[in-house]
Amino acid sequence: MSGDQMSKIYGLTGGIASGKTTVLDVFAENGCRIYNADEIAREVVKIGTPGLDQIVASFGDDILMSDGTLNRKNLSQIVFSDKKELKKLTDITAPLIRKRILQIVEEVHALNDGLIYIFEIPLLFETNYQPYFDAVISIFVQPEIQLSRLMKRNNIDEQTAKNQIDSQMPMEEKKKLADFVIDNSGDLAELKSEIKTLLKNL
Ligand code: ATP
């Protein structure tokens, strides 16, 4: 094996407003290649995909815009008010997303270009993606800082923000399950220096 050239691919996760996007940007600035699961989720239901065809077969033409693309607003109205409809949707999309993510992981290993790849998956632990990665990185942030960043970014009141945070897997648990932890409680400069240090160990 050419140990020096081995590519490494890491899963990155964290709770709402923990800084996943910000952290991903910093990794990119440091020469890492980045992916995120939200992008994959959009890709698998693009116009012309089997994913979109399956959604239309299940939900009808009403969830399409006039240009044939997915009407996300209509679809989310349907699935957010009805758990059965939500399951119908995720039964279609989850396997497609998983297949595409696995394909990328395999491509990265086959490429073996010696680079570091970071794959952001918000629900990484909840959907059991740990085994596909060389290691998993969780973002931690002091709870009161997470709350205030979320309130500010989404322009919502404290109770609404708390409810959103409480509906997720606790950050402490994500921290315990992770191989590496990034503490994003400080300012951007601190985050940058923390990631530079982490990269020496990846
Ligand atoms: P979500 O999953 O909810 O989309 P996220 O985990 O991707 O969020 P970001 O969007 O990166 O989180 O960050 C949440 C908010 O906190 C943003 O407004 C961002 O600018 C701010 N933020 C993130 N990290 C820092 C930091 N180190 N210092 C100051 N503000 C920060």
Coordinates of N, CA and C and ligand atoms in Angstrom, one line a residue:
M1 N 0.8 -1.2 0.0 CA 0.0 0.0 0.0 C 0.9 1.3 0.0
S2 N 0.4 2.2 -0.8 CA 1.2 3.5 -0.8 C 0.7 4.4 0.3
G3 N 1.0 4.1 1.5 CA 0.5 4.8 2.7 C 0.5 6.3 2.6
D4 N 1.5 6.9 2.1 CA 1.6 8.4 2.0 C 0.5 9.0 1.1
Q5 N 0.1 8.2 0.1 CA -0.9 8.8 -0.9 C -2.3 8.5 -0.5
M6 N -2.6 7.7 0.5 CA -3.9 7.4 0.9 C -4.8 8.6 1.0
S7 N -6.0 8.6 0.4 CA -7.0 9.6 0.6 C -7.7 9.3 1.9
K8 N -8.1 10.3 2.6 CA -8.9 10.0 3.8 C -10.3 10.7 3.7
I9 N -11.3 10.1 4.1 CA -12.6 10.7 4.0 C -13.3 10.7 5.4
Y10 N -13.6 11.9 5.9 CA -14.2 12.0 7.2 C -15.6 12.5 7.1
G11 N -16.5 12.0 8.0 CA -17.8 12.5 8.2 C -17.8 13.6 9.2
L12 N -18.6 14.7 8.8 CA -18.7 15.8 9.7 C -20.2 16.0 10.1
T13 N -20.4 16.2 11.4 CA -21.8 16.4 11.8 C -21.9 17.4 13.0
G14 N -23.1 17.7 13.4 CA -23.3 18.7 14.4 C -24.7 19.1 14.4
G15 N -25.2 19.7 15.5 CA -26.6 20.1 15.6 C -26.9 21.3 14.8
I16 N -28.1 21.8 14.9 CA -28.6 22.9 14.2 C -27.8 24.2 14.7
A17 N -27.4 25.0 13.7 CA -26.6 26.2 14.0 C -25.3 26.0 14.8
S18 N -24.8 24.7 14.7 CA -23.6 24.5 15.4 C -22.4 25.0 14.6
G19 N -22.6 25.2 13.3 CA -21.5 25.8 12.5 C -21.0 24.8 11.4
K20 N -21.9 23.9 11.0 CA -21.4 22.9 10.0 C -21.0 23.6 8.7
T21 N -21.8 24.6 8.2 CA -21.4 25.2 7.0 C -20.1 26.0 7.1
T22 N -20.0 26.7 8.3 CA -18.8 27.6 8.6 C -17.6 26.7 8.6
V23 N -17.7 25.6 9.3 CA -16.6 24.6 9.5 C -16.2 24.1 8.1
L24 N -17.2 23.7 7.3 CA -16.9 23.1 6.0 C -16.1 24.2 5.2
D25 N -16.5 25.4 5.2 CA -15.8 26.5 4.5 C -14.3 26.6 4.9
V26 N -14.1 26.5 6.2 CA -12.7 26.5 6.7 C -11.9 25.4 6.3
F27 N -12.5 24.2 6.3 CA -11.8 23.0 5.7 C -11.4 23.2 4.3
A28 N -12.4 23.8 3.5 CA -12.1 24.0 2.1 C -11.0 25.0 1.9
E29 N -11.0 26.1 2.7 CA -9.9 27.1 2.7 C -8.5 26.4 2.9
N30 N -8.5 25.3 3.7 CA -7.3 24.6 4.0 C -6.9 23.5 3.0
G31 N -7.6 23.5 1.9 CA -7.3 22.5 0.8 C -8.0 21.2 0.8
C32 N -9.0 21.1 1.8 CA -9.8 19.8 1.8 C -10.8 19.9 0.7
R33 N -11.3 18.7 0.2 CA -12.4 18.6 -0.7 C -13.6 18.4 0.1
I34 N -14.7 19.1 -0.2 CA -15.9 19.0 0.7 C -17.1 18.6 -0.1
Y35 N -18.0 17.9 0.6 CA -19.3 17.4 0.1 C -20.3 17.7 1.2
N36 N -21.6 17.8 0.8 CA -22.6 17.8 1.9 C -23.8 17.1 1.5
A37 N -24.5 16.4 2.4 CA -25.6 15.5 2.2 C -26.8 16.3 1.7
D38 N -27.0 17.6 2.1 CA -28.1 18.3 1.6 C -28.0 18.5 0.0
E39 N -26.8 18.7 -0.5 CA -26.6 18.8 -1.9 C -27.0 17.5 -2.6
I40 N -26.6 16.4 -2.0 CA -26.9 15.0 -2.5 C -28.4 14.8 -2.6
A41 N -29.0 15.3 -1.5 CA -30.5 15.1 -1.4 C -31.2 15.9 -2.5
R42 N -30.6 17.0 -2.9 CA -31.3 17.7 -4.0 C -30.9 17.1 -5.4
E43 N -29.7 16.6 -5.5 CA -29.2 15.9 -6.7 C -30.1 14.7 -7.1
V44 N -30.5 13.9 -6.1 CA -31.2 12.6 -6.4 C -32.6 12.8 -6.8
V45 N -33.1 14.1 -6.7 CA -34.5 14.3 -7.2 C -34.6 15.4 -8.3
K46 N -33.4 15.6 -8.9 CA -33.4 16.6 -10.0 C -34.2 16.1 -11.1
I47 N -34.5 17.0 -12.0 CA -35.4 16.7 -13.2 C -34.6 15.6 -14.0
G48 N -35.4 14.6 -14.4 CA -34.8 13.5 -15.2 C -34.3 12.3 -14.4
T49 N -34.3 12.4 -13.0 CA -33.8 11.3 -12.2 C -34.9 10.3 -11.9
P50 N -34.5 9.0 -11.7 CA -35.4 8.0 -11.2 C -36.1 8.5 -9.9
G51 N -35.3 9.2 -9.1 CA -35.9 9.7 -7.8 C -37.1 10.5 -8.0
L52 N -37.0 11.5 -8.9 CA -38.1 12.4 -9.2 C -39.3 11.6 -9.8
D53 N -39.0 10.7 -10.7 CA -40.1 9.8 -11.3 C -40.8 9.1 -10.2
Q54 N -40.1 8.5 -9.2 CA -40.7 7.8 -8.1 C -41.6 8.7 -7.3
I55 N -41.1 9.9 -7.0 CA -41.9 10.8 -6.2 C -43.2 11.2 -6.9
V56 N -43.1 11.4 -8.2 CA -44.3 11.7 -9.0 C -45.3 10.5 -9.0
A57 N -44.7 9.3 -9.1 CA -45.6 8.1 -9.1 C -46.3 8.0 -7.8
S58 N -45.7 8.4 -6.7 CA -46.3 8.3 -5.4 C -47.2 9.5 -5.0
F59 N -46.8 10.7 -5.4 CA -47.5 11.9 -4.9 C -48.3 12.6 -6.0
G60 N -48.1 12.2 -7.2 CA -48.9 12.8 -8.3 C -48.2 14.0 -8.9
D61 N -48.7 14.4 -10.0 CA -48.2 15.6 -10.8 C -48.2 16.9 -10.0
D62 N -49.1 17.0 -9.0 CA -49.2 18.3 -8.3 C -48.0 18.7 -7.6
I63 N -47.0 17.8 -7.4 CA -45.8 18.2 -6.7 C -44.7 18.6 -7.7
L64 N -45.1 18.8 -9.0 CA -44.2 19.4 -9.9 C -44.5 20.8 -10.3
M65 N -43.5 21.6 -10.5 CA -43.6 23.0 -11.0 C -44.0 22.9 -12.5
S66 N -44.3 24.0 -13.1 CA -44.7 23.9 -14.6 C -43.5 23.6 -15.4
D67 N -42.2 23.8 -14.9 CA -41.1 23.4 -15.7 C -40.6 22.0 -15.4
G68 N -41.4 21.2 -14.7 CA -41.1 19.8 -14.5 C -40.2 19.6 -13.3
T69 N -39.7 20.6 -12.6 CA -38.9 20.4 -11.4 C -39.8 20.2 -10.2
L70 N -39.1 19.7 -9.1 CA -39.9 19.4 -7.9 C -40.4 20.7 -7.2
N71 N -41.7 20.7 -6.9 CA -42.2 21.9 -6.1 C -42.0 21.6 -4.6
R72 N -40.9 22.0 -4.1 CA -40.5 21.7 -2.7 C -41.5 22.2 -1.7
K73 N -42.1 23.4 -2.0 CA -43.0 24.0 -1.1 C -44.2 23.1 -0.9
N74 N -44.8 22.7 -2.0 CA -46.0 21.8 -2.0 C -45.7 20.5 -1.3
L75 N -44.5 19.9 -1.7 CA -44.1 18.6 -1.1 C -43.9 18.7 0.4
S76 N -43.3 19.8 0.9 CA -43.0 19.9 2.3 C -44.3 20.2 3.1
Q77 N -45.2 20.8 2.4 CA -46.5 21.0 3.1 C -47.2 19.7 3.3
I78 N -47.1 18.8 2.3 CA -47.8 17.5 2.4 C -47.1 16.7 3.5
V79 N -45.7 16.6 3.5 CA -45.1 15.7 4.4 C -44.9 16.2 5.9
F80 N -44.9 17.5 6.0 CA -44.8 18.0 7.4 C -46.1 17.9 8.2
S81 N -47.2 17.7 7.6 CA -48.4 17.6 8.3 C -48.8 16.1 8.5
D82 N -48.1 15.2 7.9 CA -48.5 13.8 7.9 C -47.3 12.9 7.9
K83 N -47.2 12.2 9.0 CA -46.0 11.3 9.2 C -46.0 10.2 8.2
K84 N -47.2 9.7 7.8 CA -47.2 8.6 6.8 C -46.7 9.1 5.4
E85 N -47.0 10.3 5.1 CA -46.6 10.9 3.8 C -45.0 11.1 3.9
L86 N -44.6 11.6 5.1 CA -43.1 11.8 5.2 C -42.4 10.5 5.0
K87 N -42.9 9.4 5.6 CA -42.3 8.1 5.5 C -42.3 7.7 4.0
K88 N -43.4 7.9 3.3 CA -43.4 7.6 1.9 C -42.3 8.3 1.1
L89 N -42.1 9.5 1.5 CA -41.0 10.3 0.8 C -39.6 9.8 1.2
T90 N -39.4 9.6 2.5 CA -38.0 9.2 2.8 C -37.7 7.7 2.4
D91 N -38.8 6.9 2.3 CA -38.6 5.6 1.8 C -38.0 5.6 0.3
I92 N -38.4 6.7 -0.4 CA -37.9 6.9 -1.8 C -36.5 7.5 -1.7
T93 N -36.4 8.6 -1.0 CA -35.1 9.4 -1.1 C -33.9 8.8 -0.3
A94 N -34.2 8.2 0.9 CA -33.1 7.8 1.8 C -32.2 6.8 1.1
P95 N -32.7 5.7 0.5 CA -31.8 4.8 -0.2 C -31.0 5.4 -1.3
L96 N -31.7 6.3 -2.0 CA -31.0 7.0 -3.2 C -29.8 7.8 -2.7
I97 N -30.1 8.5 -1.6 CA -29.0 9.4 -1.0 C -27.9 8.5 -0.5
R98 N -28.2 7.4 0.2 CA -27.2 6.5 0.8 C -26.4 5.9 -0.4
K99 N -27.0 5.5 -1.4 CA -26.3 4.9 -2.6 C -25.3 5.9 -3.2
R100 N -25.7 7.1 -3.3 CA -24.9 8.2 -3.9 C -23.7 8.5 -3.0
I101 N -24.0 8.6 -1.7 CA -22.9 8.9 -0.7 C -21.9 7.8 -0.8
L102 N -22.3 6.5 -0.8 CA -21.4 5.4 -0.8 C -20.6 5.4 -2.1
Q103 N -21.2 5.8 -3.2 CA -20.5 5.8 -4.4 C -19.4 6.8 -4.4
I104 N -19.7 8.0 -3.8 CA -18.6 9.0 -3.6 C -17.5 8.5 -2.7
V105 N -17.8 7.9 -1.6 CA -16.8 7.4 -0.7 C -15.9 6.4 -1.5
E106 N -16.5 5.5 -2.3 CA -15.7 4.6 -3.0 C -14.9 5.2 -4.1
E107 N -15.4 6.3 -4.7 CA -14.6 7.0 -5.7 C -13.4 7.6 -5.1
V108 N -13.6 8.2 -3.9 CA -12.5 8.9 -3.2 C -11.4 7.9 -2.9
H109 N -11.8 6.7 -2.4 CA -10.8 5.7 -2.1 C -10.1 5.2 -3.3
A110 N -10.8 5.1 -4.4 CA -10.2 4.6 -5.7 C -9.3 5.6 -6.2
L111 N -9.6 6.9 -6.1 CA -8.8 8.0 -6.6 C -7.4 8.0 -5.9
N112 N -7.5 7.8 -4.6 CA -6.3 7.8 -3.7 C -5.3 8.9 -4.0
D113 N -5.8 10.1 -4.0 CA -5.0 11.3 -4.4 C -4.3 11.9 -3.2
G114 N -4.4 11.3 -2.0 CA -3.7 11.8 -0.9 C -4.4 13.0 -0.2
L115 N -5.5 13.5 -0.8 CA -6.2 14.6 -0.2 C -7.1 14.2 1.0
I116 N -7.5 15.2 1.7 CA -8.5 15.0 2.8 C -9.9 15.4 2.3
Y117 N -10.8 14.5 2.4 CA -12.2 14.8 2.0 C -13.1 14.9 3.3
I118 N -14.0 15.9 3.3 CA -14.9 16.1 4.5 C -16.3 16.0 3.9
F119 N -17.1 15.1 4.5 CA -18.5 15.0 4.1 C -19.4 15.4 5.2
E120 N -20.1 16.5 5.0 CA -21.1 16.9 6.0 C -22.4 16.2 5.9
I121 N -22.8 15.5 7.0 CA -24.0 14.8 7.0 C -24.7 15.2 8.3
P122 N -25.7 16.1 8.3 CA -26.3 16.6 9.5 C -26.8 15.4 10.4
L123 N -27.5 14.4 9.9 CA -28.0 13.3 10.7 C -27.1 12.1 10.6
L124 N -25.8 12.3 10.6 CA -24.8 11.2 10.4 C -25.0 10.0 11.4
F125 N -25.1 10.3 12.7 CA -25.3 9.3 13.7 C -26.7 8.7 13.7
E126 N -27.7 9.5 13.5 CA -29.1 9.1 13.5 C -29.3 8.1 12.4
T127 N -28.6 8.3 11.3 CA -28.8 7.4 10.1 C -27.7 6.4 9.9
N128 N -26.8 6.3 10.9 CA -25.8 5.3 10.9 C -24.8 5.3 9.7
Y129 N -24.2 6.5 9.5 CA -23.2 6.5 8.4 C -21.8 6.4 9.0
Q130 N -21.6 6.2 10.3 CA -20.3 6.1 10.8 C -19.4 5.1 10.1
P131 N -19.9 3.9 9.8 CA -19.0 2.9 9.2 C -18.3 3.2 7.9
Y132 N -18.9 4.2 7.2 CA -18.4 4.5 5.8 C -17.2 5.4 5.8
F133 N -16.9 6.0 7.0 CA -15.9 7.0 7.0 C -14.6 6.5 7.8
D134 N -13.5 7.1 7.5 CA -12.3 6.8 8.2 C -12.4 7.2 9.7
A135 N -13.2 8.3 9.9 CA -13.5 8.7 11.3 C -14.6 9.8 11.2
V136 N -15.2 10.1 12.3 CA -16.3 11.1 12.3 C -15.9 12.3 13.2
I137 N -16.2 13.5 12.7 CA -15.9 14.7 13.4 C -17.2 15.3 13.8
S138 N -17.4 15.6 15.1 CA -18.6 16.3 15.6 C -18.3 17.7 16.0
I139 N -19.2 18.6 15.7 CA -19.0 20.0 16.1 C -19.8 20.2 17.5
F140 N -19.1 20.8 18.4 CA -19.7 21.1 19.7 C -19.7 22.6 19.9
V141 N -20.7 23.1 20.5 CA -20.8 24.5 20.8 C -21.5 24.7 22.1
Q142 N -21.0 25.6 23.0 CA -21.7 25.8 24.3 C -23.2 26.0 24.0
P143 N -24.1 25.3 24.8 CA -25.5 25.4 24.5 C -26.0 26.9 24.4
E144 N -25.6 27.8 25.3 CA -26.1 29.1 25.2 C -25.7 29.9 24.0
I145 N -24.5 29.5 23.5 CA -24.0 30.1 22.2 C -24.8 29.6 21.0
Q146 N -25.0 28.3 21.0 CA -25.9 27.6 20.0 C -27.2 28.3 19.9
L147 N -27.8 28.5 21.1 CA -29.2 29.1 21.2 C -29.1 30.5 20.6
S148 N -28.2 31.3 21.0 CA -28.2 32.7 20.6 C -27.8 32.8 19.1
R149 N -26.9 31.9 18.6 CA -26.7 32.0 17.1 C -27.9 31.5 16.3
L150 N -28.6 30.6 16.8 CA -29.8 30.1 16.1 C -30.9 31.2 16.1
M151 N -31.1 31.8 17.3 CA -32.1 32.9 17.3 C -31.8 34.0 16.4
K152 N -30.5 34.4 16.3 CA -30.1 35.5 15.5 C -30.2 35.1 14.0
R153 N -29.7 33.9 13.7 CA -29.6 33.6 12.3 C -31.0 33.4 11.7
N154 N -31.9 32.7 12.4 CA -33.3 32.4 11.9 C -34.3 33.5 12.3
N155 N -33.8 34.5 13.1 CA -34.7 35.5 13.6 C -35.9 35.0 14.3
I156 N -35.7 34.1 15.3 CA -36.8 33.5 16.0 C -36.6 33.7 17.5
D157 N -37.7 33.5 18.2 CA -37.6 33.8 19.7 C -37.0 32.6 20.4
E158 N -36.7 32.8 21.7 CA -36.0 31.8 22.4 C -36.7 30.5 22.5
Q159 N -38.0 30.5 22.8 CA -38.7 29.2 22.9 C -38.7 28.4 21.6
T160 N -38.9 29.1 20.5 CA -38.9 28.4 19.2 C -37.5 27.8 19.0
A161 N -36.5 28.5 19.3 CA -35.1 28.0 19.1 C -34.9 26.8 20.0
K162 N -35.3 26.9 21.2 CA -35.1 25.8 22.2 C -35.8 24.6 21.7
N163 N -37.0 24.7 21.2 CA -37.8 23.6 20.7 C -37.1 22.9 19.6
Q164 N -36.5 23.7 18.7 CA -35.8 23.1 17.5 C -34.5 22.3 18.0
I165 N -33.8 22.9 19.0 CA -32.6 22.3 19.5 C -33.0 21.0 20.3
D166 N -34.1 21.0 21.1 CA -34.5 19.9 21.9 C -35.1 18.7 21.0
S167 N -35.4 19.0 19.8 CA -36.0 17.9 18.9 C -34.8 17.1 18.3
Q168 N -33.6 17.5 18.6 CA -32.4 16.8 18.0 C -31.7 16.0 19.0
M169 N -30.8 15.1 18.5 CA -29.9 14.3 19.3 C -29.1 15.3 20.1
P170 N -29.0 15.1 21.4 CA -28.2 16.1 22.2 C -26.7 16.2 21.7
M171 N -26.2 17.4 21.8 CA -24.8 17.6 21.3 C -23.8 16.8 22.1
E172 N -24.1 16.7 23.4 CA -23.2 15.9 24.3 C -23.1 14.5 23.8
E173 N -24.2 14.0 23.3 CA -24.2 12.6 22.8 C -23.3 12.5 21.5
K174 N -23.5 13.5 20.6 CA -22.8 13.5 19.3 C -21.3 13.6 19.6
K175 N -21.0 14.4 20.7 CA -19.6 14.5 21.1 C -19.0 13.2 21.5
K176 N -19.8 12.5 22.3 CA -19.3 11.1 22.8 C -19.1 10.2 21.7
L177 N -19.9 10.2 20.7 CA -19.9 9.2 19.6 C -18.8 9.6 18.6
A178 N -18.2 10.8 18.6 CA -17.3 11.2 17.6 C -15.9 10.7 17.9
D179 N -15.1 10.6 16.8 CA -13.6 10.4 17.0 C -12.9 11.7 17.2
F180 N -13.4 12.8 16.6 CA -12.7 14.1 16.8 C -13.8 15.1 17.1
V181 N -13.5 16.1 17.9 CA -14.5 17.1 18.2 C -13.9 18.5 17.9
I182 N -14.8 19.3 17.3 CA -14.4 20.7 17.0 C -15.2 21.5 17.9
D183 N -14.6 22.3 18.8 CA -15.4 23.2 19.7 C -15.6 24.6 19.0
N184 N -16.8 24.9 18.5 CA -17.0 26.1 17.8 C -17.7 27.2 18.7
S185 N -17.3 27.2 20.0 CA -17.9 28.2 20.9 C -17.2 29.6 20.8
G186 N -16.0 29.6 20.2 CA -15.2 30.8 20.1 C -15.5 31.6 18.9
D187 N -14.7 32.6 18.6 CA -14.9 33.3 17.3 C -14.3 32.6 16.1
L188 N -14.4 33.2 15.0 CA -14.0 32.6 13.7 C -12.5 32.3 13.7
A189 N -11.7 33.3 14.3 CA -10.3 33.1 14.3 C -9.9 31.9 15.1
E190 N -10.6 31.7 16.3 CA -10.3 30.5 17.1 C -10.7 29.2 16.4
L191 N -11.8 29.3 15.7 CA -12.2 28.1 14.9 C -11.2 27.7 13.8
K192 N -10.7 28.8 13.2 CA -9.7 28.5 12.1 C -8.4 27.9 12.7
S193 N -8.0 28.3 13.8 CA -6.7 27.8 14.4 C -7.0 26.4 14.9
E194 N -8.2 26.1 15.4 CA -8.5 24.8 15.9 C -8.5 23.8 14.8
I195 N -9.1 24.2 13.6 CA -9.2 23.3 12.5 C -7.8 23.1 11.9
K196 N -6.9 24.1 11.9 CA -5.5 23.9 11.4 C -4.8 22.8 12.3
T197 N -5.0 22.9 13.6 CA -4.4 21.9 14.5 C -5.0 20.5 14.3
L198 N -6.3 20.5 14.1 CA -7.0 19.2 13.9 C -6.4 18.5 12.6
L199 N -6.2 19.3 11.6 CA -5.8 18.8 10.3 C -4.4 18.1 10.4
K200 N -3.6 18.5 11.3 CA -2.3 17.8 11.5 C -2.5 16.4 12.0
N201 N -3.7 16.1 12.7 CA -3.9 14.8 13.2 C -4.9 13.9 12.4
L202 N -5.3 14.5 11.3 CA -6.2 13.7 10.4 C -5.5 12.8 9.4
Ligands
ATP1 P1 -27.8 24.6 10.1 O1 -27.6 23.2 10.2 O2 -28.8 25.1 11.0 O3 -28.0 25.1 8.7 P2 -25.0 25.1 10.5 O4 -24.6 24.0 11.5 O5 -24.6 24.9 9.1 O6 -26.5 25.4 10.6 P3 -23.8 27.7 10.3 O7 -24.8 28.2 9.4 O8 -22.4 27.5 9.9 O9 -24.3 26.4 11.1 O10 -23.7 28.7 11.6 C1 -24.9 29.1 12.3 C2 -24.8 30.6 12.6 O11 -23.7 30.9 13.5 C3 -24.5 31.4 11.3 O12 -25.2 32.6 11.4 C4 -23.0 31.6 11.4 O13 -22.5 32.8 10.8 C5 -22.8 31.7 12.9 N1 -21.4 31.2 13.3 C6 -20.9 29.9 13.1 N2 -19.7 29.8 13.6 C7 -19.4 31.0 14.2 C8 -18.3 31.5 15.0 N3 -17.2 30.7 15.2 N4 -18.3 32.8 15.4 C9 -19.4 33.5 15.2 N5 -20.5 33.1 14.5 C10 -20.5 31.9 14.0

